[in-house]
């Protein structure tokens, strides 16, 4: 049984967070299956002897990474809802998020999409957990579109996410910044064309 490292109060959680943050970057930049325990330990600056106290398997690390991403997404969506009462303005924040990720999209593609595609080929159980990130966005998009009176908002939300993922893939494949910007401009125009928020009954 692994011995507990001698750490100051709160330091253990800090070390664990550093491991998760390092793994998150590596899984996105290299891919989950191309990242080893050693890679993560080196990136986090954690000796291998201490590393296994926090995580026994790489799947455990992935679970923690997904949980952290989900928590970040949930926090971001709650903030968007709190800042903008108009669903149309909230949708613009969604577009701004994509625009702000331009550099990473050009090189690595979408972090959610790339992970789900990789896991879906041979690790369906892990993919089921990763899919929850998409579920959060699609549920949120559905609520915004329904508030704007869009018929079949759930289906439209899925179409929006599908188009965003397609744009992310082609942006990464061709390294085409102008394509991404043009597609986002079209998305902005579509958002502007949506009707105003329906009055509450």
mmCIF file of N, CA and C in Angstrom, residues 8-59:
data_model
loop_
_atom_site.group_PDB
_atom_site.id
_atom_site.type_symbol
_atom_site.label_atom_id
_atom_site.label_comp_id
_atom_site.label_asym_id
_atom_site.label_seq_id
_atom_site.Cartn_x
_atom_site.Cartn_y
_atom_site.Cartn_z
ATOM 1 N N UNK A 8 2.179 19.465 3.578
ATOM 2 C CA UNK A 8 1.502 20.434 4.423
ATOM 3 C C UNK A 8 0.005 20.398 4.125
ATOM 4 N N UNK A 9 -0.830 20.833 5.074
ATOM 5 C CA UNK A 9 -2.283 20.855 4.836
ATOM 6 C C UNK A 9 -2.624 21.611 3.559
ATOM 7 N N UNK A 10 -3.410 20.990 2.705
ATOM 8 C CA UNK A 10 -3.811 21.606 1.445
ATOM 9 C C UNK A 10 -2.848 21.358 0.303
ATOM 10 N N UNK A 11 -1.613 20.953 0.630
ATOM 11 C CA UNK A 11 -0.623 20.745 -0.430
ATOM 12 C C UNK A 11 -0.967 19.536 -1.289
ATOM 13 N N UNK A 12 -1.547 18.510 -0.654
ATOM 14 C CA UNK A 12 -1.916 17.325 -1.409
ATOM 15 C C UNK A 12 -2.902 17.632 -2.514
ATOM 16 N N UNK A 13 -3.896 18.465 -2.214
ATOM 17 C CA UNK A 13 -4.879 18.849 -3.229
ATOM 18 C C UNK A 13 -4.229 19.683 -4.318
ATOM 19 N N UNK A 14 -3.262 20.507 -3.938
ATOM 20 C CA UNK A 14 -2.541 21.313 -4.929
ATOM 21 C C UNK A 14 -1.768 20.418 -5.887
ATOM 22 N N UNK A 15 -1.095 19.404 -5.352
ATOM 23 C CA UNK A 15 -0.337 18.475 -6.188
ATOM 24 C C UNK A 15 -1.283 17.727 -7.127
ATOM 25 N N UNK A 16 -2.393 17.269 -6.588
ATOM 26 C CA UNK A 16 -3.367 16.549 -7.419
ATOM 27 C C UNK A 16 -3.864 17.444 -8.555
ATOM 28 N N UNK A 17 -4.154 18.697 -8.246
ATOM 29 C CA UNK A 17 -4.629 19.624 -9.267
ATOM 30 C C UNK A 17 -3.573 19.851 -10.338
ATOM 31 N N UNK A 18 -2.309 19.937 -9.923
ATOM 32 C CA UNK A 18 -1.226 20.120 -10.892
ATOM 33 C C UNK A 18 -1.111 18.918 -11.821
ATOM 34 N N UNK A 19 -1.318 17.735 -11.294
ATOM 35 C CA UNK A 19 -1.295 16.530 -12.130
ATOM 36 C C UNK A 19 -2.423 16.575 -13.149
ATOM 37 N N UNK A 20 -3.608 16.926 -12.692
ATOM 38 C CA UNK A 20 -4.770 16.973 -13.583
ATOM 39 C C UNK A 20 -4.580 18.035 -14.663
ATOM 40 N N UNK A 21 -4.053 19.193 -14.283
ATOM 41 C CA UNK A 21 -3.838 20.253 -15.264
ATOM 42 C C UNK A 21 -2.805 19.843 -16.309
ATOM 43 N N UNK A 22 -1.738 19.174 -15.868
ATOM 44 C CA UNK A 22 -0.715 18.709 -16.809
ATOM 45 C C UNK A 22 -1.297 17.654 -17.749
ATOM 46 N N UNK A 23 -2.064 16.727 -17.185
ATOM 47 C CA UNK A 23 -2.682 15.683 -18.007
ATOM 48 C C UNK A 23 -3.668 16.277 -18.999
ATOM 49 N N UNK A 24 -4.415 17.266 -18.568
ATOM 50 C CA UNK A 24 -5.386 17.912 -19.448
ATOM 51 C C UNK A 24 -4.696 18.493 -20.680
ATOM 52 N N UNK A 25 -3.586 19.185 -20.465
ATOM 53 C CA UNK A 25 -2.839 19.763 -21.589
ATOM 54 C C UNK A 25 -2.306 18.671 -22.513
ATOM 55 N N UNK A 26 -1.720 17.639 -21.913
ATOM 56 C CA UNK A 26 -1.116 16.586 -22.725
ATOM 57 C C UNK A 26 -2.164 15.785 -23.496
ATOM 58 N N UNK A 27 -3.277 15.474 -22.871
ATOM 59 C CA UNK A 27 -4.330 14.729 -23.562
ATOM 60 C C UNK A 27 -4.834 15.521 -24.768
ATOM 61 N N UNK A 28 -4.908 16.838 -24.627
ATOM 62 C CA UNK A 28 -5.365 17.682 -25.728
ATOM 63 C C UNK A 28 -4.297 17.808 -26.803
ATOM 64 N N UNK A 29 -3.075 18.054 -26.401
ATOM 65 C CA UNK A 29 -2.014 18.309 -27.378
ATOM 66 C C UNK A 29 -1.486 17.041 -28.051
ATOM 67 N N UNK A 30 -1.387 15.939 -27.288
ATOM 68 C CA UNK A 30 -0.812 14.709 -27.840
ATOM 69 C C UNK A 30 -1.848 13.630 -28.111
ATOM 70 N N UNK A 31 -2.928 13.646 -27.352
ATOM 71 C CA UNK A 31 -3.907 12.569 -27.406
ATOM 72 C C UNK A 31 -3.798 11.710 -26.162
ATOM 73 N N UNK A 32 -4.904 11.131 -25.749
ATOM 74 C CA UNK A 32 -4.922 10.323 -24.532
ATOM 75 C C UNK A 32 -4.022 9.095 -24.657
ATOM 76 N N UNK A 33 -4.173 8.352 -25.752
ATOM 77 C CA UNK A 33 -3.428 7.102 -25.906
ATOM 78 C C UNK A 33 -1.941 7.323 -26.193
ATOM 79 N N UNK A 34 -1.571 8.527 -26.603
ATOM 80 C CA UNK A 34 -0.164 8.827 -26.883
ATOM 81 C C UNK A 34 0.541 9.451 -25.677
ATOM 82 N N UNK A 35 -0.186 9.587 -24.563
ATOM 83 C CA UNK A 35 0.385 10.189 -23.358
ATOM 84 C C UNK A 35 0.601 9.115 -22.307
ATOM 85 N N UNK A 36 1.794 9.068 -21.742
ATOM 86 C CA UNK A 36 2.120 8.056 -20.737
ATOM 87 C C UNK A 36 2.104 8.646 -19.336
ATOM 88 N N UNK A 37 2.138 7.748 -18.342
ATOM 89 C CA UNK A 37 2.283 8.170 -16.953
ATOM 90 C C UNK A 37 3.529 9.039 -16.798
ATOM 91 N N UNK A 38 4.625 8.595 -17.416
ATOM 92 C CA UNK A 38 5.881 9.324 -17.317
ATOM 93 C C UNK A 38 5.747 10.734 -17.886
ATOM 94 N N UNK A 39 5.079 10.852 -19.017
ATOM 95 C CA UNK A 39 4.860 12.168 -19.623
ATOM 96 C C UNK A 39 4.154 13.103 -18.643
ATOM 97 N N UNK A 40 3.097 12.585 -18.014
ATOM 98 C CA UNK A 40 2.306 13.411 -17.099
ATOM 99 C C UNK A 40 3.128 13.775 -15.867
ATOM 100 N N UNK A 41 3.841 12.784 -15.314
ATOM 101 C CA UNK A 41 4.651 13.036 -14.126
ATOM 102 C C UNK A 41 5.710 14.102 -14.408
ATOM 103 N N UNK A 42 6.355 14.011 -15.566
ATOM 104 C CA UNK A 42 7.384 14.982 -15.912
ATOM 105 C C UNK A 42 6.794 16.370 -16.125
ATOM 106 N N UNK A 43 5.641 16.428 -16.802
ATOM 107 C CA UNK A 43 5.009 17.722 -17.072
ATOM 108 C C UNK A 43 4.539 18.388 -15.782
ATOM 109 N N UNK A 44 4.105 17.571 -14.818
ATOM 110 C CA UNK A 44 3.631 18.107 -13.544
ATOM 111 C C UNK A 44 4.761 18.333 -12.547
ATOM 112 N N UNK A 45 5.942 17.783 -12.853
ATOM 113 C CA UNK A 45 7.062 17.907 -11.938
ATOM 114 C C UNK A 45 6.878 17.079 -10.675
ATOM 115 N N UNK A 46 6.221 15.916 -10.831
ATOM 116 C CA UNK A 46 5.933 15.045 -9.691
ATOM 117 C C UNK A 46 6.768 13.773 -9.813
ATOM 118 N N UNK A 47 7.551 13.398 -8.792
ATOM 119 C CA UNK A 47 8.299 12.137 -8.861
ATOM 120 C C UNK A 47 7.361 10.950 -9.042
ATOM 121 N N UNK A 48 7.793 9.974 -9.822
ATOM 122 C CA UNK A 48 6.951 8.806 -10.060
ATOM 123 C C UNK A 48 6.554 8.113 -8.760
ATOM 124 N N UNK A 49 7.441 8.122 -7.785
ATOM 125 C CA UNK A 49 7.134 7.457 -6.524
ATOM 126 C C UNK A 49 5.938 8.060 -5.821
ATOM 127 N N UNK A 50 5.748 9.365 -5.934
ATOM 128 C CA UNK A 50 4.601 10.033 -5.313
ATOM 129 C C UNK A 50 3.367 10.019 -6.201
ATOM 130 N N UNK A 51 3.594 9.876 -7.501
ATOM 131 C CA UNK A 51 2.517 10.012 -8.476
ATOM 132 C C UNK A 51 1.392 9.018 -8.226
ATOM 133 N N UNK A 52 1.747 7.771 -7.942
ATOM 134 C CA UNK A 52 0.745 6.714 -7.821
ATOM 135 C C UNK A 52 -0.105 6.828 -6.560
ATOM 136 N N UNK A 53 0.320 7.665 -5.628
ATOM 137 C CA UNK A 53 -0.536 7.895 -4.456
ATOM 138 C C UNK A 53 -1.815 8.599 -4.872
ATOM 139 N N UNK A 54 -1.718 9.462 -5.878
ATOM 140 C CA UNK A 54 -2.868 10.262 -6.303
ATOM 141 C C UNK A 54 -3.722 9.553 -7.352
ATOM 142 N N UNK A 55 -3.073 8.819 -8.251
ATOM 143 C CA UNK A 55 -3.795 8.133 -9.330
ATOM 144 C C UNK A 55 -3.149 6.772 -9.586
ATOM 145 N N UNK A 56 -3.958 5.735 -9.561
ATOM 146 C CA UNK A 56 -3.446 4.383 -9.762
ATOM 147 C C UNK A 56 -3.349 4.026 -11.248
ATOM 148 N N UNK A 57 -4.238 4.582 -12.062
ATOM 149 C CA UNK A 57 -4.241 4.265 -13.487
ATOM 150 C C UNK A 57 -4.422 5.539 -14.302
ATOM 151 N N UNK A 58 -4.086 5.427 -15.572
ATOM 152 C CA UNK A 58 -4.268 6.581 -16.455
ATOM 153 C C UNK A 58 -5.752 6.867 -16.665
ATOM 154 N N UNK A 59 -6.587 5.817 -16.627
ATOM 155 C CA UNK A 59 -8.023 6.023 -16.724
ATOM 156 C C UNK A 59 -8.533 6.870 -15.557
#
